[in-house]
Short mmCIF file of C-alpha atoms in Angstrom, two decimals:
data_model
loop_
_atom_site.label_atom_id
_atom_site.label_comp_id
_atom_site.label_asym_id
_atom_site.label_seq_id
_atom_site.Cartn_x
_atom_site.Cartn_y
_atom_site.Cartn_z
CA MET A 1023 -80.65 -55.19 14.95
CA ARG A 1024 -80.01 -51.70 15.64
CA ARG A 1025 -76.37 -50.64 16.53
CA GLU A 1026 -76.17 -47.46 18.82
CA ALA A 1027 -74.08 -44.93 17.26
CA VAL A 1028 -70.94 -43.63 19.42
CA MET A 1029 -71.98 -40.06 19.71
CA ASN A 1030 -75.02 -37.78 20.91
CA GLN A 1031 -76.08 -34.42 20.09
CA ASN A 1032 -73.99 -32.77 22.63
CA ASP A 1033 -70.47 -34.27 21.21
CA TYR A 1034 -71.34 -34.62 17.47
CA PHE A 1035 -69.96 -31.27 16.74
CA SER A 1036 -67.33 -31.16 19.15
CA GLN A 1037 -63.71 -30.58 18.11
CA LYS A 1038 -62.54 -34.03 19.19
CA MET A 1039 -65.20 -35.58 17.11
CA GLN A 1040 -64.29 -33.54 14.11
CA ARG A 1041 -60.65 -34.83 14.45
CA GLU A 1042 -61.90 -38.37 15.04
CA TYR A 1043 -64.41 -38.82 12.29
CA MET A 1044 -64.70 -37.75 8.69
CA SER A 1045 -68.22 -36.45 7.82
CA THR A 1046 -70.00 -35.33 4.62
CA SER A 1047 -69.25 -31.63 5.33
CA GLN A 1048 -65.90 -32.49 5.88
CA PHE A 1049 -65.23 -34.65 2.90
CA LYS A 1050 -66.84 -31.83 0.68
CA ALA A 1051 -64.32 -29.27 2.46
CA PHE A 1052 -61.23 -31.16 1.48
CA MET A 1053 -62.45 -31.53 -2.12
CA ASN A 1054 -62.63 -27.68 -2.24
CA CYS A 1055 -59.70 -26.62 -0.35
CA SER A 1056 -57.84 -28.94 2.17
CA ALA A 1057 -56.08 -26.07 3.84
CA LYS A 1058 -59.41 -24.31 4.62
CA ALA A 1059 -60.70 -27.98 5.64
CA MET A 1060 -57.73 -28.33 8.05
CA ALA A 1061 -57.80 -24.75 9.46
CA GLU A 1062 -61.45 -25.42 10.68
CA ILE A 1063 -60.90 -28.90 11.95
CA CYS A 1064 -58.11 -27.40 14.21
CA GLY A 1065 -60.37 -24.66 15.21
CA ALA A 1066 -58.20 -21.69 13.43
CA TYR A 1067 -60.79 -20.76 11.19
CA GLU A 1068 -64.65 -20.27 11.30
CA GLN A 1069 -67.02 -19.88 8.38
CA PRO A 1070 -67.63 -16.14 7.88
CA ASN A 1071 -71.42 -16.63 7.33
CA LYS A 1072 -72.74 -18.64 10.06
CA GLU A 1073 -76.45 -17.30 9.10
CA VAL A 1074 -76.82 -19.87 6.38
CA PHE A 1075 -76.23 -22.83 8.63
CA LEU A 1076 -78.51 -21.10 11.29
CA ALA A 1077 -81.13 -20.77 8.63
CA GLY A 1078 -80.79 -24.39 7.79
CA HIS A 1079 -81.45 -25.59 11.44
CA MET A 1080 -84.44 -23.45 11.74
CA PHE A 1081 -85.70 -24.80 8.65
CA GLU A 1082 -85.47 -28.49 10.10
CA ALA A 1083 -86.69 -27.16 13.42
CA LEU A 1084 -89.84 -25.82 11.71
CA VAL A 1085 -90.59 -28.70 9.46
CA SER A 1086 -89.91 -31.15 12.36
CA GLY A 1087 -92.45 -29.70 14.65
CA ASN A 1088 -89.52 -28.38 17.28
CA PRO A 1089 -89.59 -24.50 16.69
CA ASP A 1090 -89.91 -23.67 20.25
CA ILE A 1091 -86.78 -25.50 21.49
CA PHE A 1092 -84.92 -24.12 18.50
CA TYR A 1093 -85.95 -20.51 19.43
CA GLU A 1094 -84.66 -21.06 23.31
CA MET A 1095 -81.40 -22.25 21.89
CA HIS A 1096 -81.13 -19.49 19.41
CA PRO A 1097 -82.15 -16.12 20.66
CA GLU A 1098 -80.01 -14.35 18.31
CA ILE A 1099 -82.56 -14.57 15.66
CA ILE A 1100 -85.19 -12.74 17.66
CA SER A 1101 -85.26 -8.88 17.39
CA SER A 1102 -84.53 -7.39 20.66
CA GLN A 1103 -85.30 -3.72 19.82
CA GLY A 1104 -87.63 -1.43 17.65
CA LYS A 1105 -91.19 -2.31 16.35
CA THR A 1106 -90.14 -5.76 15.59
CA LYS A 1107 -88.97 -6.45 19.10
CA GLY A 1108 -89.97 -10.10 19.98
CA ASN A 1109 -90.31 -11.26 16.34
CA VAL A 1110 -88.05 -13.10 14.14
CA LYS A 1111 -85.39 -10.85 12.32
CA SER A 1112 -86.34 -9.95 8.78
CA ASN A 1113 -83.68 -11.97 7.33
CA PHE A 1114 -85.08 -15.15 8.54
CA ILE A 1115 -88.66 -14.50 7.56
CA LYS A 1116 -88.04 -16.26 4.20
CA VAL A 1117 -87.04 -19.32 6.00
CA ILE A 1118 -90.40 -19.46 7.58
CA ASP A 1119 -92.18 -19.07 4.28
CA ALA A 1120 -90.14 -21.73 2.83
CA ALA A 1121 -91.20 -23.88 5.99
CA GLU A 1122 -94.94 -23.04 5.40
CA ALA A 1123 -94.43 -24.03 1.83
CA PHE A 1124 -93.03 -27.36 2.71
CA ASN A 1125 -95.80 -28.26 5.19
CA LYS A 1126 -98.52 -27.57 2.69
CA GLN A 1127 -97.33 -30.72 0.66
CA LYS A 1128 -99.01 -33.78 2.05
CA VAL A 1129 -96.42 -36.19 1.03
CA PHE A 1130 -93.71 -34.35 2.79
CA ARG A 1131 -95.91 -34.32 6.07
CA LYS A 1132 -96.60 -38.06 5.98
CA ILE A 1133 -92.80 -38.63 5.34
CA VAL A 1134 -92.04 -36.49 8.50
CA ASP A 1135 -94.58 -37.81 10.77
CA ARG A 1136 -93.58 -41.62 10.13
CA CYS A 1137 -90.04 -40.90 10.59
CA GLU A 1138 -87.45 -40.87 13.28
CA LYS A 1139 -85.88 -37.54 13.71
CA GLN A 1140 -82.08 -36.56 14.05
CA VAL A 1141 -80.57 -40.22 13.93
CA PHE A 1142 -76.94 -40.71 14.55
CA VAL A 1143 -75.08 -43.19 12.53
CA SER A 1144 -71.31 -44.14 12.04
CA GLY A 1145 -69.03 -46.58 10.13
CA THR A 1146 -65.88 -46.96 8.02
CA ILE A 1147 -65.48 -45.96 4.33
CA ALA A 1148 -62.28 -46.80 2.78
CA GLY A 1149 -60.79 -47.59 6.08
CA VAL A 1150 -61.66 -43.96 7.34
CA LYS A 1151 -64.31 -43.47 10.39
CA PHE A 1152 -67.25 -41.41 9.18
CA LYS A 1153 -70.13 -39.99 11.19
CA GLY A 1154 -73.56 -38.74 10.11
CA ILE A 1155 -76.68 -37.42 11.55
CA LEU A 1156 -79.91 -38.16 9.38
CA ASP A 1157 -82.85 -35.41 9.37
CA LEU A 1158 -85.29 -38.12 8.66
CA TYR A 1159 -85.18 -41.82 8.84
CA ASP A 1160 -87.92 -44.53 8.36
CA PRO A 1161 -86.65 -47.71 10.27
CA LYS A 1162 -89.47 -49.86 8.58
CA THR A 1163 -88.33 -49.22 5.06
CA GLY A 1164 -84.78 -48.09 5.50
CA GLU A 1165 -85.73 -44.49 3.69
CA ILE A 1166 -83.40 -41.71 4.35
CA TYR A 1167 -84.82 -38.13 4.04
CA ASP A 1168 -82.90 -34.99 4.18
CA THR A 1169 -84.38 -31.64 4.36
CA LYS A 1170 -83.10 -28.45 2.50
CA CYS A 1171 -83.92 -24.88 2.67
CA MET A 1172 -82.22 -23.50 -0.60
CA LYS A 1173 -82.00 -20.21 -2.13
CA ASP A 1174 -83.52 -21.55 -5.26
CA PHE A 1175 -83.47 -24.59 -7.42
CA SER A 1176 -81.61 -22.98 -10.51
CA ASP A 1177 -78.76 -24.82 -12.00
CA THR A 1178 -75.55 -23.28 -11.04
CA TYR A 1179 -72.07 -22.99 -12.79
CA SER A 1180 -69.57 -25.37 -11.04
CA GLU A 1181 -66.02 -24.49 -11.42
CA SER A 1182 -64.95 -27.93 -10.71
CA GLU A 1183 -67.13 -29.48 -13.31
CA GLY A 1184 -66.84 -26.49 -15.66
CA ARG A 1185 -70.21 -26.34 -16.74
CA ARG A 1186 -73.83 -25.63 -15.22
CA VAL A 1187 -75.13 -28.54 -12.82
CA ALA A 1188 -77.96 -28.94 -10.86
CA TRP A 1189 -78.40 -27.41 -7.44
CA TRP A 1190 -78.03 -30.49 -5.71
CA GLN A 1191 -74.93 -31.73 -7.55
CA ASN A 1192 -73.30 -28.06 -7.06
CA PHE A 1193 -73.85 -28.57 -3.24
CA GLY A 1194 -72.47 -31.87 -3.19
CA TYR A 1195 -75.47 -33.58 -1.86
CA HIS A 1196 -74.87 -36.70 -4.07
CA TYR A 1197 -71.87 -37.43 -1.81
CA GLN A 1198 -74.06 -36.88 1.28
CA ALA A 1199 -76.51 -39.53 -0.29
CA ALA A 1200 -73.99 -42.14 -0.88
CA ILE A 1201 -72.22 -41.71 2.28
CA TYR A 1202 -75.23 -41.75 4.45
CA CYS A 1203 -76.56 -44.97 2.62
CA GLU A 1204 -73.42 -46.56 3.45
CA LEU A 1205 -73.53 -45.66 7.14
CA VAL A 1206 -76.96 -46.81 7.43
CA ARG A 1207 -75.98 -50.06 5.87
CA GLN A 1208 -73.52 -50.59 8.36
CA THR A 1209 -75.41 -49.20 11.46
CA PHE A 1210 -78.79 -50.75 10.83
CA LYS A 1211 -77.95 -53.64 8.51
CA ASN A 1212 -80.44 -52.73 5.67
CA ASP A 1213 -80.54 -51.46 2.20
CA PRO A 1214 -81.52 -47.80 2.27
CA THR A 1215 -82.58 -45.26 -0.09
CA PHE A 1216 -81.93 -41.55 -0.07
CA SER A 1217 -84.19 -38.62 -0.93
CA LEU A 1218 -84.08 -34.79 -0.74
CA ILE A 1219 -87.16 -32.96 0.06
CA ALA A 1220 -86.75 -29.34 -0.05
CA ALA A 1221 -88.14 -25.76 -0.20
CA SER A 1222 -86.79 -22.45 -1.55
CA LYS A 1223 -86.46 -19.07 -0.14
CA GLU A 1224 -87.80 -17.30 -2.93
CA THR A 1225 -90.57 -14.76 -2.68
CA VAL A 1226 -92.93 -17.38 -3.86
CA PRO A 1227 -91.43 -20.81 -2.35
CA ASP A 1228 -90.74 -23.53 -4.74
CA VAL A 1229 -90.47 -27.20 -3.56
CA ALA A 1230 -88.57 -30.32 -4.71
CA TYR A 1231 -88.54 -33.89 -3.90
CA ILE A 1232 -85.38 -35.85 -5.47
CA LYS A 1233 -84.84 -39.62 -4.80
CA PHE A 1234 -81.24 -40.91 -5.92
CA ASN A 1235 -81.05 -44.10 -7.77
CA ASN A 1236 -78.93 -46.62 -5.83
CA GLU A 1237 -76.72 -47.66 -8.85
CA TYR A 1238 -75.91 -43.74 -9.40
CA LEU A 1239 -74.98 -43.57 -5.76
CA ARG A 1240 -72.59 -46.72 -6.19
CA ASN A 1241 -70.67 -44.69 -8.52
CA VAL A 1242 -70.56 -41.71 -6.20
CA MET A 1243 -69.00 -43.91 -3.58
CA ASP A 1244 -66.15 -45.03 -5.98
CA ILE A 1245 -65.08 -41.31 -6.14
CA ILE A 1246 -65.38 -41.15 -2.32
CA GLU A 1247 -63.35 -44.25 -1.93
CA GLU A 1248 -60.81 -42.93 -4.04
CA ASN A 1249 -60.27 -39.63 -2.48
CA VAL A 1250 -60.95 -40.10 1.31
CA PRO A 1251 -57.89 -41.89 2.01
CA LEU A 1252 -55.76 -38.77 0.88
CA TYR A 1253 -57.94 -36.63 3.04
CA GLN A 1254 -57.47 -38.67 5.94
CA ALA A 1255 -53.67 -38.72 5.54
CA ILE A 1256 -53.61 -34.69 5.26
CA LYS A 1257 -55.95 -34.95 8.67
CA GLU A 1258 -53.33 -37.15 10.32
CA GLY A 1259 -50.41 -34.91 9.25
CA MET A 1260 -48.89 -37.28 6.89
CA ILE A 1261 -49.35 -35.02 3.85
CA GLU A 1262 -49.35 -31.32 3.62
CA PRO A 1263 -52.81 -29.76 2.70
CA GLU A 1264 -53.00 -27.43 -0.39
CA ARG A 1265 -54.36 -24.08 -0.62
CA CYS A 1266 -56.79 -23.39 -3.47
CA GLU A 1267 -56.11 -19.83 -3.41
CA LYS A 1268 -59.65 -18.97 -4.22
CA CYS A 1269 -61.81 -19.53 -1.11
CA ASP A 1270 -62.28 -16.88 1.60
CA TYR A 1271 -59.85 -18.77 3.69
CA CYS A 1272 -57.14 -18.65 1.27
CA ARG A 1273 -57.80 -14.78 0.45
CA LYS A 1274 -57.86 -13.94 4.18
CA THR A 1275 -54.34 -15.67 5.12
CA LYS A 1276 -52.81 -14.85 1.52
CA ILE A 1277 -49.41 -13.22 1.92
CA ILE A 1278 -47.50 -11.89 -1.17
CA ASN A 1279 -43.80 -11.86 -1.23
CA LEU A 1280 -43.36 -11.18 -5.05
CA PRO A 1281 -45.02 -9.62 -7.62
CA GLU A 1282 -46.70 -11.62 -10.61
CA LEU A 1283 -44.73 -11.26 -13.62
CA ILE A 1284 -46.78 -10.57 -16.72
CA GLU A 1285 -44.72 -11.45 -19.95
CA CYS A 1286 -45.87 -11.24 -23.42
CA ALA A 1287 -44.42 -13.27 -26.05
CA GLU A 1288 -45.77 -11.18 -28.98
CA VAL A 1289 -46.90 -7.66 -29.49
CA TYR A 1290 -50.01 -7.09 -31.63
CA GLU A 1291 -50.70 -3.82 -33.22
CA ASN A 1292 -53.90 -2.38 -34.07
CA ASP A 1293 -54.89 -2.46 -37.72
#
């Protein structure tokens, strides 16, 4: 039997819910820089590039069949002057192209048509309350689908891994997969699967369909359960957050008191 989630579209992104619940994006933020994550939760810092998130929501609206509502809610993406007045701004045109490439895939359209959209789920992982919102969910099969609009699907160098990794791994979508599957198990009492269905914003858009093996996601969940109690302790003020000194937040709030001392143990002469 379905259990209603404890939130709705209006309060899902509220600061109150950000404090009360952990989410996939919040978990990944703590992994990267706990100081930045706490600043965002407390409302002391906002991501400088909101356009990326706006493009993602625009893509979701275009592939789910609700673009008019999105345009009404976000008039800022419509040009208000010049020859392009009344049209989508040029920096969002590639999102439209990506959505068109996505919608040409019959397998994607079948998935979108049969699934419920924007489904709220919640639960507890390692004693920490989590929330999530599923792009697409098939209640008959328990399948979860997340739509992504990416720059491209190239492997990317990961500082944390020290090597090149797949695009979905670099963005932490395997953590999202594991968390969402667990929340669906707790919310709907079934054994779900998780897939990414995506399109790129390249000049000629590419498409991708990736399904995560459940055994692999169980290993990912081990990492989540190991780390999330620490992140929750930071959220609750029991442990001081650490600065990474690499992210945009740390650069913006950086204060220098003393110079960095360069010492040389040996001096090498040129031959």
